[in-house]
PDB file of C-alpha atoms in Angstrom:
ATOM      1  CA  MET K   1      95.943 -20.210 -51.616  1.00  0.00           C
ATOM      2  CA  ALA K   2      94.885 -19.552 -55.310  1.00  0.00           C
ATOM      3  CA  LEU K   3      91.461 -20.909 -56.204  1.00  0.00           C
ATOM      4  CA  GLY K   4      92.241 -21.700 -59.839  1.00  0.00           C
ATOM      5  CA  LYS K   5      94.104 -24.958 -59.387  1.00  0.00           C
ATOM      6  CA  GLN K   6      93.663 -26.627 -55.936  1.00  0.00           C
ATOM      7  CA  ALA K   7      95.851 -29.369 -54.443  1.00  0.00           C
ATOM      8  CA  LYS K   8      94.465 -32.724 -54.760  1.00  0.00           C
ATOM      9  CA  ILE K   9      93.044 -34.387 -51.696  1.00  0.00           C
ATOM     10  CA  LEU K  10      94.788 -37.599 -50.542  1.00  0.00           C
ATOM     11  CA  THR K  11      93.183 -40.915 -49.928  1.00  0.00           C
ATOM     12  CA  LYS K  12      93.952 -42.961 -46.887  1.00  0.00           C
ATOM     13  CA  LYS K  13      95.975 -45.221 -48.898  1.00  0.00           C
ATOM     14  CA  GLN K  14      98.024 -42.434 -50.485  1.00  0.00           C
ATOM     15  CA  ILE K  15      98.657 -40.959 -47.079  1.00  0.00           C
ATOM     16  CA  ASP K  16      99.725 -44.457 -45.605  1.00  0.00           C
ATOM     17  CA  GLN K  17     102.071 -44.797 -48.836  1.00  0.00           C
ATOM     18  CA  LEU K  18     103.555 -41.336 -48.403  1.00  0.00           C
ATOM     19  CA  THR K  19     104.394 -41.827 -44.618  1.00  0.00           C
ATOM     20  CA  TRP K  20     105.929 -45.162 -45.271  1.00  0.00           C
ATOM     21  CA  TYR K  21     107.850 -43.950 -48.112  1.00  0.00           C
ATOM     22  CA  VAL K  22     109.356 -40.719 -46.528  1.00  0.00           C
ATOM     23  CA  GLY K  23     110.139 -42.696 -43.476  1.00  0.00           C
ATOM     24  CA  THR K  24     112.623 -45.013 -45.781  1.00  0.00           C
ATOM     25  CA  LEU K  25     114.551 -41.895 -46.703  1.00  0.00           C
ATOM     26  CA  ARG K  26     117.266 -40.054 -44.754  1.00  0.00           C
ATOM     27  CA  HIS K  27     115.841 -38.237 -41.598  1.00  0.00           C
ATOM     28  CA  GLY K  28     112.874 -40.708 -42.006  1.00  0.00           C
ATOM     29  CA  VAL K  29     111.335 -39.745 -38.660  1.00  0.00           C
ATOM     30  CA  ARG K  30     111.545 -36.054 -39.339  1.00  0.00           C
ATOM     31  CA  ASN K  31     110.071 -36.560 -42.720  1.00  0.00           C
ATOM     32  CA  GLN K  32     107.121 -38.422 -41.197  1.00  0.00           C
ATOM     33  CA  VAL K  33     106.373 -35.697 -38.758  1.00  0.00           C
ATOM     34  CA  ILE K  34     106.376 -33.332 -41.678  1.00  0.00           C
ATOM     35  CA  VAL K  35     103.785 -35.293 -43.482  1.00  0.00           C
ATOM     36  CA  MET K  36     101.920 -35.790 -40.332  1.00  0.00           C
ATOM     37  CA  LEU K  37     101.804 -32.100 -39.323  1.00  0.00           C
ATOM     38  CA  SER K  38     100.289 -31.563 -42.822  1.00  0.00           C
ATOM     39  CA  VAL K  39      97.689 -34.401 -42.946  1.00  0.00           C
ATOM     40  CA  LYS K  40      96.933 -34.838 -39.282  1.00  0.00           C
ATOM     41  CA  ALA K  41      97.094 -31.140 -38.064  1.00  0.00           C
ATOM     42  CA  GLY K  42      96.438 -29.083 -41.292  1.00  0.00           C
ATOM     43  CA  LEU K  43      99.529 -26.970 -40.822  1.00  0.00           C
ATOM     44  CA  ARG K  44     100.854 -24.871 -43.641  1.00  0.00           C
ATOM     45  CA  ALA K  45     104.449 -25.239 -45.115  1.00  0.00           C
ATOM     46  CA  LYS K  46     105.271 -21.848 -43.245  1.00  0.00           C
ATOM     47  CA  GLU K  47     103.808 -23.366 -40.013  1.00  0.00           C
ATOM     48  CA  ILE K  48     105.525 -26.419 -40.117  1.00  0.00           C
ATOM     49  CA  ALA K  49     108.798 -24.502 -40.753  1.00  0.00           C
ATOM     50  CA  SER K  50     108.094 -22.197 -37.883  1.00  0.00           C
ATOM     51  CA  LEU K  51     107.032 -24.735 -35.474  1.00  0.00           C
ATOM     52  CA  THR K  52     109.272 -24.892 -32.104  1.00  0.00           C
ATOM     53  CA  TRP K  53     109.141 -27.728 -29.410  1.00  0.00           C
ATOM     54  CA  ALA K  54     107.742 -25.146 -27.013  1.00  0.00           C
ATOM     55  CA  MET K  55     104.523 -25.193 -28.966  1.00  0.00           C
ATOM     56  CA  VAL K  56     104.131 -29.057 -28.823  1.00  0.00           C
ATOM     57  CA  THR K  57     105.280 -29.863 -25.256  1.00  0.00           C
ATOM     58  CA  ASP K  58     104.039 -29.277 -21.736  1.00  0.00           C
ATOM     59  CA  ALA K  59     105.569 -27.933 -18.728  1.00  0.00           C
ATOM     60  CA  ASP K  60     107.300 -31.235 -17.941  1.00  0.00           C
ATOM     61  CA  GLY K  61     108.865 -31.462 -21.461  1.00  0.00           C
ATOM     62  CA  ASP K  62     106.559 -34.131 -22.616  1.00  0.00           C
ATOM     63  CA  ILE K  63     104.734 -33.887 -25.990  1.00  0.00           C
ATOM     64  CA  ALA K  64     101.399 -31.895 -25.052  1.00  0.00           C
ATOM     65  CA  ASP K  65      97.696 -32.728 -25.757  1.00  0.00           C
ATOM     66  CA  VAL K  66      97.517 -29.790 -28.206  1.00  0.00           C
ATOM     67  CA  ILE K  67      99.739 -27.907 -30.719  1.00  0.00           C
ATOM     68  CA  ALA K  68      99.738 -24.286 -29.370  1.00  0.00           C
ATOM     69  CA  LEU K  69     100.530 -22.577 -32.688  1.00  0.00           C
ATOM     70  CA  THR K  70     101.297 -18.811 -32.130  1.00  0.00           C
ATOM     71  CA  ASP K  71     100.434 -16.142 -34.321  1.00  0.00           C
ATOM     72  CA  LYS K  72     104.170 -15.598 -35.151  1.00  0.00           C
ATOM     73  CA  ALA K  73     104.557 -18.993 -36.598  1.00  0.00           C
ATOM     74  CA  ALA K  74     101.141 -18.866 -38.440  1.00  0.00           C
ATOM     75  CA  LYS K  75     100.078 -17.061 -41.466  1.00  0.00           C
ATOM     76  CA  GLY K  76      98.752 -13.551 -40.676  1.00  0.00           C
ATOM     77  CA  ARG K  77      97.246 -13.822 -37.198  1.00  0.00           C
ATOM     78  CA  SER K  78      95.855 -17.241 -37.458  1.00  0.00           C
ATOM     79  CA  GLY K  79      97.574 -18.723 -34.460  1.00  0.00           C
ATOM     80  CA  ARG K  80      95.410 -21.332 -32.983  1.00  0.00           C
ATOM     81  CA  ILE K  81      95.193 -24.517 -30.698  1.00  0.00           C
ATOM     82  CA  ILE K  82      95.161 -27.891 -32.562  1.00  0.00           C
ATOM     83  CA  PRO K  83      94.291 -31.102 -30.567  1.00  0.00           C
ATOM     84  CA  MET K  84      97.190 -33.422 -30.920  1.00  0.00           C
ATOM     85  CA  ASN K  85      96.458 -36.556 -33.196  1.00  0.00           C
ATOM     86  CA  MET K  86      97.694 -39.531 -31.437  1.00  0.00           C
ATOM     87  CA  GLN K  87      99.901 -40.922 -34.295  1.00  0.00           C
ATOM     88  CA  LEU K  88     101.480 -37.506 -34.662  1.00  0.00           C
ATOM     89  CA  ARG K  89     102.025 -37.545 -30.935  1.00  0.00           C
ATOM     90  CA  HIS K  90     103.993 -40.927 -31.070  1.00  0.00           C
ATOM     91  CA  LYS K  91     105.993 -39.719 -34.028  1.00  0.00           C
ATOM     92  CA  LEU K  92     106.975 -36.239 -32.353  1.00  0.00           C
ATOM     93  CA  GLU K  93     108.064 -38.409 -29.204  1.00  0.00           C
ATOM     94  CA  ASP K  94     110.613 -40.482 -31.239  1.00  0.00           C
ATOM     95  CA  LEU K  95     111.834 -37.281 -33.053  1.00  0.00           C
ATOM     96  CA  LEU K  96     112.230 -35.445 -29.482  1.00  0.00           C
ATOM     97  CA  ASP K  97     114.104 -38.307 -28.067  1.00  0.00           C
ATOM     98  CA  ALA K  98     116.635 -38.063 -30.980  1.00  0.00           C
ATOM     99  CA  GLU K  99     116.725 -34.339 -30.785  1.00  0.00           C
ATOM    100  CA  ARG K 100     117.594 -34.196 -27.089  1.00  0.00           C
ATOM    101  CA  ALA K 101     120.908 -36.011 -27.844  1.00  0.00           C
ATOM    102  CA  ARG K 102     122.009 -32.908 -29.852  1.00  0.00           C
ATOM    103  CA  ASP K 103     124.597 -30.448 -27.972  1.00  0.00           C
ATOM    104  CA  ASP K 104     122.466 -27.430 -29.287  1.00  0.00           C
ATOM    105  CA  PHE K 105     119.109 -28.537 -28.387  1.00  0.00           C
ATOM    106  CA  ASP K 106     116.969 -26.221 -26.365  1.00  0.00           C
ATOM    107  CA  ILE K 107     113.398 -27.120 -25.867  1.00  0.00           C
ATOM    108  CA  ALA K 108     112.320 -23.666 -25.071  1.00  0.00           C
ATOM    109  CA  SER K 109     113.689 -22.319 -28.591  1.00  0.00           C
ATOM    110  CA  SER K 110     114.653 -25.116 -31.046  1.00  0.00           C
ATOM    111  CA  HIS K 111     112.518 -25.701 -34.035  1.00  0.00           C
ATOM    112  CA  VAL K 112     110.765 -29.102 -34.512  1.00  0.00           C
ATOM    113  CA  ILE K 113     112.072 -29.323 -38.188  1.00  0.00           C
ATOM    114  CA  ARG K 114     115.682 -28.722 -38.854  1.00  0.00           C
ATOM    115  CA  THR K 115     118.140 -29.608 -41.453  1.00  0.00           C
ATOM    116  CA  GLU K 116     121.647 -31.067 -41.346  1.00  0.00           C
ATOM    117  CA  ARG K 117     123.169 -27.836 -41.718  1.00  0.00           C
ATOM    118  CA  ALA K 118     120.723 -25.519 -40.035  1.00  0.00           C
ATOM    119  CA  SER K 119     118.909 -25.320 -36.628  1.00  0.00           C
ATOM    120  CA  ARG K 120     115.547 -24.768 -38.599  1.00  0.00           C
ATOM    121  CA  THR K 121     114.103 -25.056 -42.157  1.00  0.00           C
ATOM    122  CA  SER K 122     112.475 -22.647 -44.429  1.00  0.00           C
ATOM    123  CA  PRO K 123     108.841 -22.724 -45.792  1.00  0.00           C
ATOM    124  CA  GLN K 124     110.121 -23.144 -49.385  1.00  0.00           C
ATOM    125  CA  ALA K 125     112.287 -26.054 -48.294  1.00  0.00           C
ATOM    126  CA  VAL K 126     109.098 -27.883 -46.727  1.00  0.00           C
ATOM    127  CA  VAL K 127     107.237 -27.123 -50.253  1.00  0.00           C
ATOM    128  CA  ASN K 128     110.405 -28.637 -51.961  1.00  0.00           C
ATOM    129  CA  MET K 129     110.378 -31.778 -49.944  1.00  0.00           C
ATOM    130  CA  PHE K 130     106.673 -32.500 -50.661  1.00  0.00           C
ATOM    131  CA  THR K 131     107.037 -31.639 -54.358  1.00  0.00           C
ATOM    132  CA  ARG K 132     109.845 -34.264 -54.366  1.00  0.00           C
ATOM    133  CA  TRP K 133     108.041 -36.907 -52.606  1.00  0.00           C
ATOM    134  CA  TYR K 134     104.865 -36.496 -54.420  1.00  0.00           C
ATOM    135  CA  ALA K 135     106.926 -36.879 -57.662  1.00  0.00           C
ATOM    136  CA  ASP K 136     108.682 -39.944 -56.379  1.00  0.00           C
ATOM    137  CA  LEU K 137     105.405 -41.603 -55.665  1.00  0.00           C
ATOM    138  CA  GLY K 138     103.775 -40.415 -58.973  1.00  0.00           C
ATOM    139  CA  LEU K 139     101.241 -38.556 -57.203  1.00  0.00           C
ATOM    140  CA  ALA K 140     100.345 -35.854 -59.914  1.00  0.00           C
ATOM    141  CA  GLY K 141      98.597 -32.775 -58.874  1.00  0.00           C
ATOM    142  CA  CYS K 142      99.525 -33.075 -55.268  1.00  0.00           C
ATOM    143  CA  SER K 143     101.469 -30.281 -53.382  1.00  0.00           C
ATOM    144  CA  SER K 144     102.431 -29.198 -49.893  1.00  0.00           C
ATOM    145  CA  HIS K 145      98.923 -27.902 -49.611  1.00  0.00           C
ATOM    146  CA  SER K 146      97.325 -31.455 -50.345  1.00  0.00           C
ATOM    147  CA  GLY K 147      97.951 -32.614 -46.715  1.00  0.00           C
ATOM    148  CA  ARG K 148      96.103 -29.534 -45.305  1.00  0.00           C
ATOM    149  CA  ARG K 149      93.316 -29.709 -47.900  1.00  0.00           C
ATOM    150  CA  THR K 150      92.938 -33.352 -46.865  1.00  0.00           C
ATOM    151  CA  PHE K 151      92.770 -32.502 -43.203  1.00  0.00           C
ATOM    152  CA  ILE K 152      90.131 -29.722 -43.668  1.00  0.00           C
ATOM    153  CA  THR K 153      87.922 -31.937 -45.858  1.00  0.00           C
ATOM    154  CA  ASN K 154      87.971 -34.786 -43.636  1.00  0.00           C
ATOM    155  CA  ALA K 155      87.367 -32.750 -40.580  1.00  0.00           C
ATOM    156  CA  ALA K 156      84.407 -31.182 -42.427  1.00  0.00           C
ATOM    157  CA  LYS K 157      82.976 -34.687 -43.251  1.00  0.00           C
ATOM    158  CA  LYS K 158      83.271 -35.843 -39.627  1.00  0.00           C
ATOM    159  CA  ILE K 159      82.739 -32.739 -37.612  1.00  0.00           C
ATOM    160  CA  SER K 160      78.958 -33.410 -37.304  1.00  0.00           C
ATOM    161  CA  THR K 161      79.655 -36.844 -35.828  1.00  0.00           C
ATOM    162  CA  VAL K 162      81.086 -35.337 -32.667  1.00  0.00           C
ATOM    163  CA  GLY K 163      78.559 -32.660 -32.315  1.00  0.00           C
ATOM    164  CA  GLY K 164      80.611 -30.003 -33.941  1.00  0.00           C
ATOM    165  CA  SER K 165      80.064 -27.630 -36.949  1.00  0.00           C
ATOM    166  CA  LEU K 166      81.980 -25.904 -39.881  1.00  0.00           C
ATOM    167  CA  ARG K 167      82.796 -23.218 -37.503  1.00  0.00           C
ATOM    168  CA  ASP K 168      85.082 -25.771 -35.448  1.00  0.00           C
ATOM    169  CA  VAL K 169      86.613 -26.835 -38.778  1.00  0.00           C
ATOM    170  CA  GLN K 170      87.264 -23.044 -39.625  1.00  0.00           C
ATOM    171  CA  ALA K 171      89.031 -22.702 -36.172  1.00  0.00           C
ATOM    172  CA  LEU K 172      91.057 -25.845 -36.692  1.00  0.00           C
ATOM    173  CA  ALA K 173      92.105 -24.427 -40.084  1.00  0.00           C
ATOM    174  CA  GLY K 174      93.120 -20.849 -38.718  1.00  0.00           C
ATOM    175  CA  HIS K 175      90.884 -19.313 -41.429  1.00  0.00           C
ATOM    176  CA  SER K 176      89.514 -15.812 -40.934  1.00  0.00           C
ATOM    177  CA  SER K 177      86.328 -16.595 -42.522  1.00  0.00           C
ATOM    178  CA  LEU K 178      84.148 -19.586 -43.077  1.00  0.00           C
ATOM    179  CA  THR K 179      83.829 -18.710 -46.835  1.00  0.00           C
ATOM    180  CA  VAL K 180      87.802 -19.589 -47.058  1.00  0.00           C
ATOM    181  CA  THR K 181      87.220 -22.892 -45.229  1.00  0.00           C
ATOM    182  CA  GLN K 182      84.503 -23.847 -47.505  1.00  0.00           C
ATOM    183  CA  ARG K 183      86.683 -23.146 -50.449  1.00  0.00           C
ATOM    184  CA  TYR K 184      89.057 -25.763 -49.174  1.00  0.00           C
ATOM    185  CA  ILE K 185      86.538 -28.452 -48.663  1.00  0.00           C
ATOM    186  CA  GLU K 186      86.278 -31.247 -51.723  1.00  0.00           C
ATOM    187  CA  ALA K 187      82.494 -31.319 -52.273  1.00  0.00           C
ATOM    188  CA  GLU K 188      80.869 -34.778 -52.193  1.00  0.00           C
ATOM    189  CA  GLY K 189      77.937 -35.175 -54.598  1.00  0.00           C
ATOM    190  CA  GLU K 190      76.704 -38.575 -53.150  1.00  0.00           C
ATOM    191  CA  ALA K 191      76.657 -36.830 -49.576  1.00  0.00           C
ATOM    192  CA  GLN K 192      74.689 -33.797 -50.913  1.00  0.00           C
ATOM    193  CA  ARG K 193      71.996 -36.079 -52.575  1.00  0.00           C
ATOM    194  CA  LYS K 194      71.719 -37.955 -49.256  1.00  0.00           C
ATOM    195  CA  ILE K 195      71.422 -35.093 -47.068  1.00  0.00           C
ATOM    196  CA  VAL K 196      68.793 -33.517 -49.457  1.00  0.00           C
ATOM    197  CA  ASP K 197      66.739 -36.805 -49.267  1.00  0.00           C
ATOM    198  CA  LEU K 198      66.849 -36.454 -45.383  1.00  0.00           C
ATOM    199  CA  MET K 199      65.322 -33.158 -45.290  1.00  0.00           C
TER     200      MET K 199
END
């Protein structure tokens, strides 16, 4: 991602508003899964478009505890294991129930995100959906990358409370270096002041 103009970070209120809004549209559950894959799993548009049911289900065909993103589905060789967020799990279960009713559904090969006319979608279509949704809500400066930046920033803020470090955030983001991860993270001036006072 270009560093010049970074996508805006979303507040919890904005995430809730976005999730509710896309759920009112045609293909609401699918739309909510797209939003949650961005803000609750930190996936890129390409990764959302490339995600298959095999990457999010276990041997019994149930939604798994993790997203097993393959290198093929990820950017470069940034395949990774991402723990499954509970809200995302429930929404994927709803979508999976609906998909199982389709004649052409195959849990081993079908894509999670599809369109009415195609068995999968493209990264550009995902980008366009986010652009349209943010415009509809009047959220200026937001893009398909906003959810990912929000995920990475929130993970960075909270990782130390569970005994982790920025290296864990780097692994969740699928970044090749810590430097790239740090560029994604929204700095918090007040937190910086407090931490220096604790030294």
